[in-house]
Amino acid sequence: DQQVKQNSPSLSVQEGRISILNCDYTNSMFDYFLWYKKYPAEGPTFLISISSIKDKNEDGRFTVFLNKSAKHLSLHIVPSQPGDSAVYFCRRGMDSSYKLIFGSGTRLLVRP
Amino acid sequence: GAVVSQHPSRVICKSGTSVKIECRSLDFQATTMFWYRQFPKQSLMLMATSNEGSKATYEQGVEKDKFLINHASLTLSTLTVTSAHPEDSSFYICSAPRGGETQYFGPGTRLLVL
């Protein structure tokens, strides 16, 4: 059961431009989402989150948008930098089991 | 600094041998820890939930006799890959929750089975 889906396995953008990573979810009851960034041979690190009471959360170059009617969230990175090249995972908030359910990830390449 | 550690960071073993990977929470107690496996095509798959003082809970399709999990203390969980085969070669990551939505991930362990 794929509760969160990232349909784009990869994305390539030019340095300085905007990167938009997308995530869809299946259950309108999900009320909290998080984005993680993962470099090769490292564990994921938390990037930014959003609660369903908001439709936007911004932290520096990173903004997450939540479209509840479409059950869709997106992560915008502006301006993109080569150091942003990594795999990005979205996940829904934990249920009572505390299990983390991740999307399949999108590999972002920012070209210098 | 890191709050969850994994050891070893890399391991190479021969087919048929067993490999133990440790996951430690460094400055907090974790009654629950999670083990993930990252496949070559990048997806991060939850393998099992490690529970201190009780049996681990395995996700569908994960062989519990193959991937033995022991949560020996409130700061240590171990994953043992038994009778490893080349297809077990992967990147294994653990995580531990620390209040609310906060989850800390270990740095991962690269396993290569020859």
JSON list of C-alpha atoms in Angstrom, two decimals:
[
{"chain": "A", "resi": 1, "resn": "ASP", "atom": "CA", "xyz": [0.00, 0.00, 0.00]},
{"chain": "A", "resi": 2, "resn": "GLN", "atom": "CA", "xyz": [1.78, 3.07, -1.24]},
{"chain": "A", "resi": 3, "resn": "GLN", "atom": "CA", "xyz": [0.48, 5.75, 1.04]},
{"chain": "A", "resi": 4, "resn": "VAL", "atom": "CA", "xyz": [2.78, 8.36, -0.43]},
{"chain": "A", "resi": 5, "resn": "LYS", "atom": "CA", "xyz": [4.00, 8.36, -3.99]},
{"chain": "A", "resi": 6, "resn": "GLN", "atom": "CA", "xyz": [6.77, 10.17, -5.74]},
{"chain": "A", "resi": 7, "resn": "ASN", "atom": "CA", "xyz": [6.17, 9.57, -9.40]},
{"chain": "A", "resi": 8, "resn": "SER", "atom": "CA", "xyz": [9.30, 11.22, -10.71]},
{"chain": "A", "resi": 9, "resn": "PRO", "atom": "CA", "xyz": [12.38, 9.11, -10.00]},
{"chain": "A", "resi": 10, "resn": "SER", "atom": "CA", "xyz": [14.73, 11.84, -11.13]},
{"chain": "A", "resi": 11, "resn": "LEU", "atom": "CA", "xyz": [14.94, 15.54, -11.88]},
{"chain": "A", "resi": 12, "resn": "SER", "atom": "CA", "xyz": [17.71, 17.61, -13.41]},
{"chain": "A", "resi": 13, "resn": "VAL", "atom": "CA", "xyz": [17.84, 21.39, -13.15]},
{"chain": "A", "resi": 14, "resn": "GLN", "atom": "CA", "xyz": [20.33, 24.13, -13.84]},
{"chain": "A", "resi": 15, "resn": "GLU", "atom": "CA", "xyz": [22.02, 25.83, -10.93]},
{"chain": "A", "resi": 16, "resn": "GLY", "atom": "CA", "xyz": [20.13, 28.93, -9.89]},
{"chain": "A", "resi": 17, "resn": "ARG", "atom": "CA", "xyz": [16.81, 27.70, -11.24]},
{"chain": "A", "resi": 18, "resn": "ILE", "atom": "CA", "xyz": [13.89, 26.32, -9.30]},
{"chain": "A", "resi": 19, "resn": "SER", "atom": "CA", "xyz": [13.64, 22.64, -8.41]},
{"chain": "A", "resi": 20, "resn": "ILE", "atom": "CA", "xyz": [10.15, 21.28, -7.84]},
{"chain": "A", "resi": 21, "resn": "LEU", "atom": "CA", "xyz": [9.75, 17.86, -6.31]},
{"chain": "A", "resi": 22, "resn": "ASN", "atom": "CA", "xyz": [6.33, 16.32, -6.06]},
{"chain": "A", "resi": 23, "resn": "CYS", "atom": "CA", "xyz": [4.60, 13.90, -3.76]},
{"chain": "A", "resi": 24, "resn": "ASP", "atom": "CA", "xyz": [1.05, 12.52, -3.82]},
{"chain": "A", "resi": 25, "resn": "TYR", "atom": "CA", "xyz": [-0.74, 10.83, -0.98]},
{"chain": "A", "resi": 26, "resn": "THR", "atom": "CA", "xyz": [-3.70, 8.57, -0.78]},
{"chain": "A", "resi": 27, "resn": "ASN", "atom": "CA", "xyz": [-5.55, 9.40, 2.39]},
{"chain": "A", "resi": 28, "resn": "SER", "atom": "CA", "xyz": [-7.09, 12.79, 3.01]},
{"chain": "A", "resi": 29, "resn": "MET", "atom": "CA", "xyz": [-6.83, 12.10, 6.75]},
{"chain": "A", "resi": 30, "resn": "PHE", "atom": "CA", "xyz": [-3.05, 12.41, 6.64]},
{"chain": "A", "resi": 31, "resn": "ASP", "atom": "CA", "xyz": [-2.31, 15.68, 8.34]},
{"chain": "A", "resi": 32, "resn": "TYR", "atom": "CA", "xyz": [1.44, 16.03, 8.51]},
{"chain": "A", "resi": 33, "resn": "PHE", "atom": "CA", "xyz": [4.15, 15.61, 5.95]},
{"chain": "A", "resi": 34, "resn": "LEU", "atom": "CA", "xyz": [7.90, 15.79, 5.98]},
{"chain": "A", "resi": 35, "resn": "TRP", "atom": "CA", "xyz": [10.66, 15.99, 3.41]},
{"chain": "A", "resi": 36, "resn": "TYR", "atom": "CA", "xyz": [14.05, 14.37, 3.84]},
{"chain": "A", "resi": 37, "resn": "LYS", "atom": "CA", "xyz": [17.24, 14.73, 1.91]},
{"chain": "A", "resi": 38, "resn": "LYS", "atom": "CA", "xyz": [19.63, 11.86, 1.47]},
{"chain": "A", "resi": 39, "resn": "TYR", "atom": "CA", "xyz": [23.15, 11.82, 0.16]},
{"chain": "A", "resi": 40, "resn": "PRO", "atom": "CA", "xyz": [24.72, 8.55, -1.03]},
{"chain": "A", "resi": 41, "resn": "ALA", "atom": "CA", "xyz": [25.99, 6.35, 1.79]},
{"chain": "A", "resi": 42, "resn": "GLU", "atom": "CA", "xyz": [24.33, 8.48, 4.44]},
{"chain": "A", "resi": 43, "resn": "GLY", "atom": "CA", "xyz": [21.10, 8.30, 6.37]},
{"chain": "A", "resi": 44, "resn": "PRO", "atom": "CA", "xyz": [18.25, 10.67, 5.48]},
{"chain": "A", "resi": 45, "resn": "THR", "atom": "CA", "xyz": [18.20, 14.07, 7.15]},
{"chain": "A", "resi": 46, "resn": "PHE", "atom": "CA", "xyz": [15.09, 16.04, 7.92]},
{"chain": "A", "resi": 47, "resn": "LEU", "atom": "CA", "xyz": [14.56, 19.04, 5.67]},
{"chain": "A", "resi": 48, "resn": "ILE", "atom": "CA", "xyz": [11.17, 20.63, 6.17]},
{"chain": "A", "resi": 49, "resn": "SER", "atom": "CA", "xyz": [7.65, 19.70, 7.26]},
{"chain": "A", "resi": 50, "resn": "ILE", "atom": "CA", "xyz": [4.11, 20.94, 6.87]},
{"chain": "A", "resi": 51, "resn": "SER", "atom": "CA", "xyz": [0.94, 20.48, 8.82]},
{"chain": "A", "resi": 52, "resn": "SER", "atom": "CA", "xyz": [-2.43, 20.29, 7.10]},
{"chain": "A", "resi": 53, "resn": "ILE", "atom": "CA", "xyz": [-3.56, 23.45, 8.86]},
{"chain": "A", "resi": 54, "resn": "LYS", "atom": "CA", "xyz": [-1.20, 25.27, 6.51]},
{"chain": "A", "resi": 55, "resn": "ASP", "atom": "CA", "xyz": [-0.82, 25.23, 2.77]},
{"chain": "A", "resi": 56, "resn": "LYS", "atom": "CA", "xyz": [2.71, 26.55, 2.73]},
{"chain": "A", "resi": 57, "resn": "ASN", "atom": "CA", "xyz": [5.81, 26.39, 4.89]},
{"chain": "A", "resi": 58, "resn": "GLU", "atom": "CA", "xyz": [9.02, 28.16, 4.06]},
{"chain": "A", "resi": 59, "resn": "ASP", "atom": "CA", "xyz": [12.53, 27.75, 5.39]},
{"chain": "A", "resi": 60, "resn": "GLY", "atom": "CA", "xyz": [15.19, 29.66, 3.54]},
{"chain": "A", "resi": 61, "resn": "ARG", "atom": "CA", "xyz": [15.48, 28.32, 0.02]},
{"chain": "A", "resi": 62, "resn": "PHE", "atom": "CA", "xyz": [13.05, 25.51, 0.74]},
{"chain": "A", "resi": 63, "resn": "THR", "atom": "CA", "xyz": [9.29, 25.85, 0.56]},
{"chain": "A", "resi": 64, "resn": "VAL", "atom": "CA", "xyz": [6.75, 23.08, 0.85]},
{"chain": "A", "resi": 65, "resn": "PHE", "atom": "CA", "xyz": [3.27, 23.54, -0.57]},
{"chain": "A", "resi": 66, "resn": "LEU", "atom": "CA", "xyz": [0.31, 21.41, 0.40]},
{"chain": "A", "resi": 67, "resn": "ASN", "atom": "CA", "xyz": [-2.77, 21.05, -1.79]},
{"chain": "A", "resi": 68, "resn": "LYS", "atom": "CA", "xyz": [-5.21, 19.12, 0.33]},
{"chain": "A", "resi": 69, "resn": "SER", "atom": "CA", "xyz": [-7.95, 18.90, -2.28]},
{"chain": "A", "resi": 70, "resn": "ALA", "atom": "CA", "xyz": [-5.52, 17.29, -4.70]},
{"chain": "A", "resi": 71, "resn": "LYS", "atom": "CA", "xyz": [-3.74, 15.29, -1.98]},
{"chain": "A", "resi": 72, "resn": "HIS", "atom": "CA", "xyz": [-0.51, 16.64, -3.30]},
{"chain": "A", "resi": 73, "resn": "LEU", "atom": "CA", "xyz": [2.52, 18.32, -1.84]},
{"chain": "A", "resi": 74, "resn": "SER", "atom": "CA", "xyz": [5.55, 19.79, -3.46]},
{"chain": "A", "resi": 75, "resn": "LEU", "atom": "CA", "xyz": [8.97, 20.92, -2.37]},
{"chain": "A", "resi": 76, "resn": "HIS", "atom": "CA", "xyz": [10.41, 23.97, -4.07]},
{"chain": "A", "resi": 77, "resn": "ILE", "atom": "CA", "xyz": [14.09, 24.78, -3.90]},
{"chain": "A", "resi": 78, "resn": "VAL", "atom": "CA", "xyz": [15.01, 28.26, -5.06]},
{"chain": "A", "resi": 79, "resn": "PRO", "atom": "CA", "xyz": [17.67, 28.91, -6.14]},
{"chain": "A", "resi": 80, "resn": "SER", "atom": "CA", "xyz": [18.96, 25.42, -6.66]},
{"chain": "A", "resi": 81, "resn": "GLN", "atom": "CA", "xyz": [22.59, 24.76, -5.85]},
{"chain": "A", "resi": 82, "resn": "PRO", "atom": "CA", "xyz": [24.86, 21.87, -6.84]},
{"chain": "A", "resi": 83, "resn": "GLY", "atom": "CA", "xyz": [25.02, 20.85, -3.16]},
{"chain": "A", "resi": 84, "resn": "ASP", "atom": "CA", "xyz": [21.29, 20.21, -3.31]},
{"chain": "A", "resi": 85, "resn": "SER", "atom": "CA", "xyz": [21.96, 17.21, -5.54]},
{"chain": "A", "resi": 86, "resn": "ALA", "atom": "CA", "xyz": [20.63, 14.29, -3.52]},
{"chain": "A", "resi": 87, "resn": "VAL", "atom": "CA", "xyz": [17.66, 11.99, -3.23]},
{"chain": "A", "resi": 88, "resn": "TYR", "atom": "CA", "xyz": [14.60, 13.60, -1.69]},
{"chain": "A", "resi": 89, "resn": "PHE", "atom": "CA", "xyz": [11.97, 11.58, 0.13]},
{"chain": "A", "resi": 90, "resn": "CYS", "atom": "CA", "xyz": [8.57, 12.68, 1.30]},
{"chain": "A", "resi": 91, "resn": "ARG", "atom": "CA", "xyz": [6.78, 10.92, 4.08]},
{"chain": "A", "resi": 92, "resn": "ARG", "atom": "CA", "xyz": [3.53, 11.18, 5.92]},
{"chain": "A", "resi": 93, "resn": "GLY", "atom": "CA", "xyz": [3.36, 11.78, 9.61]},
{"chain": "A", "resi": 94, "resn": "MET", "atom": "CA", "xyz": [3.64, 8.81, 11.88]},
{"chain": "A", "resi": 95, "resn": "ASP", "atom": "CA", "xyz": [0.64, 6.87, 12.96]},
{"chain": "A", "resi": 96, "resn": "SER", "atom": "CA", "xyz": [0.40, 5.21, 16.35]},
{"chain": "A", "resi": 97, "resn": "SER", "atom": "CA", "xyz": [2.82, 2.54, 15.22]},
{"chain": "A", "resi": 98, "resn": "TYR", "atom": "CA", "xyz": [5.54, 5.15, 14.71]},
{"chain": "A", "resi": 99, "resn": "LYS", "atom": "CA", "xyz": [6.43, 3.56, 11.41]},
{"chain": "A", "resi": 100, "resn": "LEU", "atom": "CA", "xyz": [7.81, 5.85, 8.77]},
{"chain": "A", "resi": 101, "resn": "ILE", "atom": "CA", "xyz": [6.25, 5.50, 5.36]},
{"chain": "A", "resi": 102, "resn": "PHE", "atom": "CA", "xyz": [8.36, 7.10, 2.67]},
{"chain": "A", "resi": 103, "resn": "GLY", "atom": "CA", "xyz": [7.77, 7.83, -0.94]},
{"chain": "A", "resi": 104, "resn": "SER", "atom": "CA", "xyz": [10.12, 6.12, -3.36]},
{"chain": "A", "resi": 105, "resn": "GLY", "atom": "CA", "xyz": [12.33, 9.17, -3.64]},
{"chain": "A", "resi": 106, "resn": "THR", "atom": "CA", "xyz": [13.32, 11.60, -6.37]},
{"chain": "A", "resi": 107, "resn": "ARG", "atom": "CA", "xyz": [16.94, 12.00, -7.34]},
{"chain": "A", "resi": 108, "resn": "LEU", "atom": "CA", "xyz": [17.73, 15.65, -7.92]},
{"chain": "A", "resi": 109, "resn": "LEU", "atom": "CA", "xyz": [20.73, 16.70, -9.95]},
{"chain": "A", "resi": 110, "resn": "VAL", "atom": "CA", "xyz": [21.61, 20.35, -9.99]},
{"chain": "A", "resi": 111, "resn": "ARG", "atom": "CA", "xyz": [23.94, 21.08, -12.89]},
{"chain": "A", "resi": 112, "resn": "PRO", "atom": "CA", "xyz": [26.55, 23.81, -12.39]},
{"chain": "B", "resi": 1, "resn": "GLY", "atom": "CA", "xyz": [26.53, 15.75, 16.28]},
{"chain": "B", "resi": 2, "resn": "ALA", "atom": "CA", "xyz": [25.11, 12.37, 15.42]},
{"chain": "B", "resi": 3, "resn": "VAL", "atom": "CA", "xyz": [22.46, 11.09, 17.76]},
{"chain": "B", "resi": 4, "resn": "VAL", "atom": "CA", "xyz": [22.11, 7.68, 16.17]},
{"chain": "B", "resi": 5, "resn": "SER", "atom": "CA", "xyz": [25.15, 5.66, 15.23]},
{"chain": "B", "resi": 6, "resn": "GLN", "atom": "CA", "xyz": [25.57, 2.53, 13.18]},
{"chain": "B", "resi": 7, "resn": "HIS", "atom": "CA", "xyz": [28.41, 0.09, 13.17]},
{"chain": "B", "resi": 8, "resn": "PRO", "atom": "CA", "xyz": [30.04, -0.95, 10.97]},
{"chain": "B", "resi": 9, "resn": "SER", "atom": "CA", "xyz": [29.70, 1.67, 8.26]},
{"chain": "B", "resi": 10, "resn": "ARG", "atom": "CA", "xyz": [30.87, -0.80, 5.63]},
{"chain": "B", "resi": 11, "resn": "VAL", "atom": "CA", "xyz": [31.22, -4.53, 5.63]},
{"chain": "B", "resi": 12, "resn": "ILE", "atom": "CA", "xyz": [32.29, -7.03, 3.03]},
{"chain": "B", "resi": 13, "resn": "CYS", "atom": "CA", "xyz": [31.61, -10.67, 3.67]},
{"chain": "B", "resi": 14, "resn": "LYS", "atom": "CA", "xyz": [31.59, -13.99, 1.90]},
{"chain": "B", "resi": 15, "resn": "SER", "atom": "CA", "xyz": [28.37, -15.62, 0.83]},
{"chain": "B", "resi": 16, "resn": "GLY", "atom": "CA", "xyz": [26.98, -17.86, 3.55]},
{"chain": "B", "resi": 17, "resn": "THR", "atom": "CA", "xyz": [28.34, -15.91, 6.48]},
{"chain": "B", "resi": 18, "resn": "SER", "atom": "CA", "xyz": [26.34, -13.82, 8.93]},
{"chain": "B", "resi": 19, "resn": "VAL", "atom": "CA", "xyz": [26.78, -10.13, 9.50]},
{"chain": "B", "resi": 20, "resn": "LYS", "atom": "CA", "xyz": [25.67, -8.11, 12.50]},
{"chain": "B", "resi": 21, "resn": "ILE", "atom": "CA", "xyz": [24.87, -4.42, 12.24]},
{"chain": "B", "resi": 22, "resn": "GLU", "atom": "CA", "xyz": [24.44, -2.31, 15.36]},
{"chain": "B", "resi": 23, "resn": "CYS", "atom": "CA", "xyz": [22.26, 0.73, 15.78]},
{"chain": "B", "resi": 24, "resn": "ARG", "atom": "CA", "xyz": [22.72, 2.88, 18.86]},
{"chain": "B", "resi": 25, "resn": "SER", "atom": "CA", "xyz": [20.87, 5.92, 20.12]},
{"chain": "B", "resi": 26, "resn": "LEU", "atom": "CA", "xyz": [23.59, 8.06, 21.65]},
{"chain": "B", "resi": 27, "resn": "ASP", "atom": "CA", "xyz": [21.94, 10.38, 24.11]},
{"chain": "B", "resi": 28, "resn": "PHE", "atom": "CA", "xyz": [18.38, 9.20, 24.37]},
{"chain": "B", "resi": 29, "resn": "GLN", "atom": "CA", "xyz": [16.50, 6.01, 24.97]},
{"chain": "B", "resi": 30, "resn": "ALA", "atom": "CA", "xyz": [14.55, 4.40, 22.20]},
{"chain": "B", "resi": 31, "resn": "THR", "atom": "CA", "xyz": [12.09, 1.66, 22.99]},
{"chain": "B", "resi": 32, "resn": "THR", "atom": "CA", "xyz": [11.46, 1.41, 19.28]},
{"chain": "B", "resi": 33, "resn": "MET", "atom": "CA", "xyz": [13.90, 1.52, 16.40]},
{"chain": "B", "resi": 34, "resn": "PHE", "atom": "CA", "xyz": [13.36, 0.94, 12.74]},
{"chain": "B", "resi": 35, "resn": "TRP", "atom": "CA", "xyz": [15.43, -0.82, 10.12]},
{"chain": "B", "resi": 36, "resn": "TYR", "atom": "CA", "xyz": [15.38, 0.19, 6.48]},
{"chain": "B", "resi": 37, "resn": "ARG", "atom": "CA", "xyz": [16.97, -1.05, 3.35]},
{"chain": "B", "resi": 38, "resn": "GLN", "atom": "CA", "xyz": [17.75, 1.13, 0.39]},
{"chain": "B", "resi": 39, "resn": "PHE", "atom": "CA", "xyz": [17.56, -0.61, -2.94]},
{"chain": "B", "resi": 40, "resn": "PRO", "atom": "CA", "xyz": [19.70, 0.34, -5.93]},
{"chain": "B", "resi": 41, "resn": "LYS", "atom": "CA", "xyz": [16.87, 2.30, -7.43]},
{"chain": "B", "resi": 42, "resn": "GLN", "atom": "CA", "xyz": [16.89, 4.49, -4.35]},
{"chain": "B", "resi": 43, "resn": "SER", "atom": "CA", "xyz": [13.63, 3.56, -2.64]},
{"chain": "B", "resi": 44, "resn": "LEU", "atom": "CA", "xyz": [13.82, 3.32, 1.10]},
{"chain": "B", "resi": 45, "resn": "MET", "atom": "CA", "xyz": [11.99, 0.28, 2.35]},
{"chain": "B", "resi": 46, "resn": "LEU", "atom": "CA", "xyz": [10.97, -0.29, 5.92]},
{"chain": "B", "resi": 47, "resn": "MET", "atom": "CA", "xyz": [12.05, -3.79, 6.90]},
{"chain": "B", "resi": 48, "resn": "ALA", "atom": "CA", "xyz": [11.05, -4.10, 10.50]},
{"chain": "B", "resi": 49, "resn": "THR", "atom": "CA", "xyz": [10.28, -2.40, 13.76]},
{"chain": "B", "resi": 50, "resn": "SER", "atom": "CA", "xyz": [12.60, -3.30, 16.60]},
{"chain": "B", "resi": 51, "resn": "ASN", "atom": "CA", "xyz": [10.92, -3.31, 20.01]},
{"chain": "B", "resi": 52, "resn": "GLU", "atom": "CA", "xyz": [12.85, -3.29, 23.26]},
{"chain": "B", "resi": 53, "resn": "GLY", "atom": "CA", "xyz": [11.85, -6.23, 25.35]},
{"chain": "B", "resi": 54, "resn": "SER", "atom": "CA", "xyz": [9.70, -7.92, 22.76]},
{"chain": "B", "resi": 55, "resn": "LYS", "atom": "CA", "xyz": [9.82, -9.44, 19.32]},
{"chain": "B", "resi": 56, "resn": "ALA", "atom": "CA", "xyz": [10.46, -7.35, 16.28]},
{"chain": "B", "resi": 57, "resn": "THR", "atom": "CA", "xyz": [7.64, -6.66, 13.87]},
{"chain": "B", "resi": 58, "resn": "TYR", "atom": "CA", "xyz": [8.51, -7.43, 10.27]},
{"chain": "B", "resi": 59, "resn": "GLU", "atom": "CA", "xyz": [7.01, -5.87, 7.19]},
{"chain": "B", "resi": 60, "resn": "GLN", "atom": "CA", "xyz": [5.38, -8.04, 4.61]},
{"chain": "B", "resi": 61, "resn": "GLY", "atom": "CA", "xyz": [7.89, -9.87, 2.47]},
{"chain": "B", "resi": 62, "resn": "VAL", "atom": "CA", "xyz": [10.78, -9.56, 4.90]},
{"chain": "B", "resi": 63, "resn": "GLU", "atom": "CA", "xyz": [12.06, -12.91, 6.14]},
{"chain": "B", "resi": 64, "resn": "LYS", "atom": "CA", "xyz": [12.37, -12.79, 9.91]},
{"chain": "B", "resi": 65, "resn": "ASP", "atom": "CA", "xyz": [14.68, -15.80, 9.97]},
{"chain": "B", "resi": 66, "resn": "LYS", "atom": "CA", "xyz": [16.92, -14.10, 7.49]},
{"chain": "B", "resi": 67, "resn": "PHE", "atom": "CA", "xyz": [17.06, -10.74, 9.17]},
{"chain": "B", "resi": 68, "resn": "LEU", "atom": "CA", "xyz": [17.29, -11.29, 12.90]},
{"chain": "B", "resi": 69, "resn": "ILE", "atom": "CA", "xyz": [16.59, -8.28, 15.04]},
{"chain": "B", "resi": 70, "resn": "ASN", "atom": "CA", "xyz": [17.43, -7.96, 18.70]},
{"chain": "B", "resi": 71, "resn": "HIS", "atom": "CA", "xyz": [16.65, -4.89, 20.74]},
{"chain": "B", "resi": 72, "resn": "ALA", "atom": "CA", "xyz": [18.94, -5.65, 23.63]},
{"chain": "B", "resi": 73, "resn": "SER", "atom": "CA", "xyz": [18.62, -2.39, 25.50]},
{"chain": "B", "resi": 74, "resn": "LEU", "atom": "CA", "xyz": [16.97, 0.99, 25.33]},
{"chain": "B", "resi": 75, "resn": "THR", "atom": "CA", "xyz": [19.87, 2.29, 23.27]},
{"chain": "B", "resi": 76, "resn": "LEU", "atom": "CA", "xyz": [20.85, -0.66, 21.10]},
{"chain": "B", "resi": 77, "resn": "SER", "atom": "CA", "xyz": [19.22, -2.62, 18.32]},
{"chain": "B", "resi": 78, "resn": "THR", "atom": "CA", "xyz": [21.05, -5.13, 16.17]},
{"chain": "B", "resi": 79, "resn": "LEU", "atom": "CA", "xyz": [20.22, -6.49, 12.74]},
{"chain": "B", "resi": 80, "resn": "THR", "atom": "CA", "xyz": [21.88, -9.76, 11.81]},
{"chain": "B", "resi": 81, "resn": "VAL", "atom": "CA", "xyz": [21.81, -10.81, 8.20]},
{"chain": "B", "resi": 82, "resn": "THR", "atom": "CA", "xyz": [22.09, -14.57, 8.40]},
{"chain": "B", "resi": 83, "resn": "SER", "atom": "CA", "xyz": [23.63, -16.72, 5.68]},
{"chain": "B", "resi": 84, "resn": "ALA", "atom": "CA", "xyz": [24.13, -13.65, 3.56]},
{"chain": "B", "resi": 85, "resn": "HIS", "atom": "CA", "xyz": [23.90, -13.90, -0.21]},
{"chain": "B", "resi": 86, "resn": "PRO", "atom": "CA", "xyz": [24.89, -11.43, -2.90]},
{"chain": "B", "resi": 87, "resn": "GLU", "atom": "CA", "xyz": [21.30, -10.27, -3.27]},
{"chain": "B", "resi": 88, "resn": "ASP", "atom": "CA", "xyz": [21.45, -9.10, 0.35]},
{"chain": "B", "resi": 89, "resn": "SER", "atom": "CA", "xyz": [24.04, -6.54, -0.66]},
{"chain": "B", "resi": 90, "resn": "SER", "atom": "CA", "xyz": [22.47, -3.21, 0.09]},
{"chain": "B", "resi": 91, "resn": "PHE", "atom": "CA", "xyz": [22.53, -0.11, 2.23]},
{"chain": "B", "resi": 92, "resn": "TYR", "atom": "CA", "xyz": [20.91, -0.66, 5.62]},
{"chain": "B", "resi": 93, "resn": "ILE", "atom": "CA", "xyz": [19.72, 2.27, 7.72]},
{"chain": "B", "resi": 94, "resn": "CYS", "atom": "CA", "xyz": [18.23, 2.42, 11.18]},
{"chain": "B", "resi": 95, "resn": "SER", "atom": "CA", "xyz": [16.21, 5.17, 12.78]},
{"chain": "B", "resi": 96, "resn": "ALA", "atom": "CA", "xyz": [14.96, 5.95, 16.24]},
{"chain": "B", "resi": 97, "resn": "PRO", "atom": "CA", "xyz": [12.06, 8.19, 17.21]},
{"chain": "B", "resi": 98, "resn": "ARG", "atom": "CA", "xyz": [12.61, 10.87, 19.80]},
{"chain": "B", "resi": 99, "resn": "GLY", "atom": "CA", "xyz": [9.39, 12.53, 20.73]},
{"chain": "B", "resi": 100, "resn": "GLY", "atom": "CA", "xyz": [6.60, 13.42, 18.35]},
{"chain": "B", "resi": 101, "resn": "GLU", "atom": "CA", "xyz": [7.54, 13.30, 14.70]},
{"chain": "B", "resi": 102, "resn": "THR", "atom": "CA", "xyz": [11.25, 13.55, 15.33]},
{"chain": "B", "resi": 103, "resn": "GLN", "atom": "CA", "xyz": [13.13, 10.60, 13.94]},
{"chain": "B", "resi": 104, "resn": "TYR", "atom": "CA", "xyz": [16.86, 10.37, 13.84]},
{"chain": "B", "resi": 105, "resn": "PHE", "atom": "CA", "xyz": [18.55, 8.24, 11.26]},
{"chain": "B", "resi": 106, "resn": "GLY", "atom": "CA", "xyz": [21.79, 6.41, 11.51]},
{"chain": "B", "resi": 107, "resn": "PRO", "atom": "CA", "xyz": [24.45, 7.02, 8.87]},
{"chain": "B", "resi": 108, "resn": "GLY", "atom": "CA", "xyz": [23.79, 3.64, 7.29]},
{"chain": "B", "resi": 109, "resn": "THR", "atom": "CA", "xyz": [25.78, 0.47, 6.72]},
{"chain": "B", "resi": 110, "resn": "ARG", "atom": "CA", "xyz": [26.91, -0.64, 3.30]},
{"chain": "B", "resi": 111, "resn": "LEU", "atom": "CA", "xyz": [26.87, -4.41, 3.02]},
{"chain": "B", "resi": 112, "resn": "LEU", "atom": "CA", "xyz": [28.58, -6.16, 0.16]},
{"chain": "B", "resi": 113, "resn": "VAL", "atom": "CA", "xyz": [28.28, -9.92, -0.05]},
{"chain": "B", "resi": 114, "resn": "LEU", "atom": "CA", "xyz": [30.74, -11.60, -2.37]}
]
